[in-house]
GROMACS .gro file of C-alpha atoms in nm:
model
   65
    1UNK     CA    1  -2.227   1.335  -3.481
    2UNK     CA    2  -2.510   1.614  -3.483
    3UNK     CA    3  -2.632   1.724  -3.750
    4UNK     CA    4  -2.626   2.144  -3.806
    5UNK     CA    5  -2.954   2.200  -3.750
    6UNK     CA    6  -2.956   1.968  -3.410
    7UNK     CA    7  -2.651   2.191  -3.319
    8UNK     CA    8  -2.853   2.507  -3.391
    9UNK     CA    9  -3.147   2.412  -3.178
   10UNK     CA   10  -2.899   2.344  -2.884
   11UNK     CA   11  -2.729   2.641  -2.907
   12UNK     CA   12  -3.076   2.831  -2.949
   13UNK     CA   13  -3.271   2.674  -2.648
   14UNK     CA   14  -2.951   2.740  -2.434
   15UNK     CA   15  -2.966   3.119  -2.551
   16UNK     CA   16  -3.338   3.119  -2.440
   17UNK     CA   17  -3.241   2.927  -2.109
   18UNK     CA   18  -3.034   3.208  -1.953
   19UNK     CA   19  -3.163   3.530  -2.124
   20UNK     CA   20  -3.480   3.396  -1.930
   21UNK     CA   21  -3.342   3.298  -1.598
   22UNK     CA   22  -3.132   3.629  -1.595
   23UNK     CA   23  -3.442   3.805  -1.653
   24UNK     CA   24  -3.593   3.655  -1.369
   25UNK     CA   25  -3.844   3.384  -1.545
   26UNK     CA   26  -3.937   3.087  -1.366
   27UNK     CA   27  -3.735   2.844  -1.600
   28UNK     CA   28  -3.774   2.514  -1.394
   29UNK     CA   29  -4.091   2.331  -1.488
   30UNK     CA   30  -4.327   2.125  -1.773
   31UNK     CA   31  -4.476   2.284  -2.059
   32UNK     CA   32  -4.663   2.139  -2.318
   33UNK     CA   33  -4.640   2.255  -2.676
   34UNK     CA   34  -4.947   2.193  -2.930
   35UNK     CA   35  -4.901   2.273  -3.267
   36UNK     CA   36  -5.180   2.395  -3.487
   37UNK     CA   37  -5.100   2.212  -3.795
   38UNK     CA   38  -5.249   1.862  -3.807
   39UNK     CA   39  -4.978   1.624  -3.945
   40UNK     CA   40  -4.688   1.800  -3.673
   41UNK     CA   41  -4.658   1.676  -3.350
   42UNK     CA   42  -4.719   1.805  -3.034
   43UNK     CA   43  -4.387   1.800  -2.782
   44UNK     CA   44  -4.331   1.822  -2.427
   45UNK     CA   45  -4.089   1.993  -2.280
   46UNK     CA   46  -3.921   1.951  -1.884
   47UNK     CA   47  -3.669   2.199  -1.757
   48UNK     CA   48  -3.464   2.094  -1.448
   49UNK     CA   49  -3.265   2.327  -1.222
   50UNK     CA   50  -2.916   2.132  -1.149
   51UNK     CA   51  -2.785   2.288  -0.820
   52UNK     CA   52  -2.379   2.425  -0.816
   53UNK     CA   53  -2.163   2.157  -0.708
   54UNK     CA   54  -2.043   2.244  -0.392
   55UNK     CA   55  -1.673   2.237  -0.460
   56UNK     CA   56  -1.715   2.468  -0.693
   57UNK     CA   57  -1.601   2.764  -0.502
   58UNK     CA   58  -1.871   2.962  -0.646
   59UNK     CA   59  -1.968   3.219  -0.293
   60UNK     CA   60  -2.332   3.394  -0.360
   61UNK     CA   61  -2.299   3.623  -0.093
   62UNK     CA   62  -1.992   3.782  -0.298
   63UNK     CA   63  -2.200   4.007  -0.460
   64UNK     CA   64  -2.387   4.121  -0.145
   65UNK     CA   65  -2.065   4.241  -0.023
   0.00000   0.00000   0.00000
């Protein structure tokens, strides 16, 4: 089971996932996050793109039309 905070983060990172891909942000890619303060670590952080399965009947030239 997660804990509250663990659910928090998800639900936060998600929230920063699309508000920047719908603003047009290269999302996809590696960062690396240094902290300033001596005794907290430093993180990594990889964002893959997951393509649309094709089955899903999702058509992106719907919009154009």
């Amino acid at each position: 089971m997660k804990s509250e905070h663990t659910e928090a983060f998800e639900r936060d990172l998600e929230e920063l996932i699309i508000t920047a891909f719908s603003r047009g942000a290269t999302v996809e890619g590696n960062w690396e996050i240094q902290i300033p303060v001596t005794d907290a670590p430093n993180w990594s952080v990889t964002i893959t793109k997951h393509s649309l399965d094709e089955q899903s009947g999702y058509e992106p030239n719907l919009l154009d039309e």
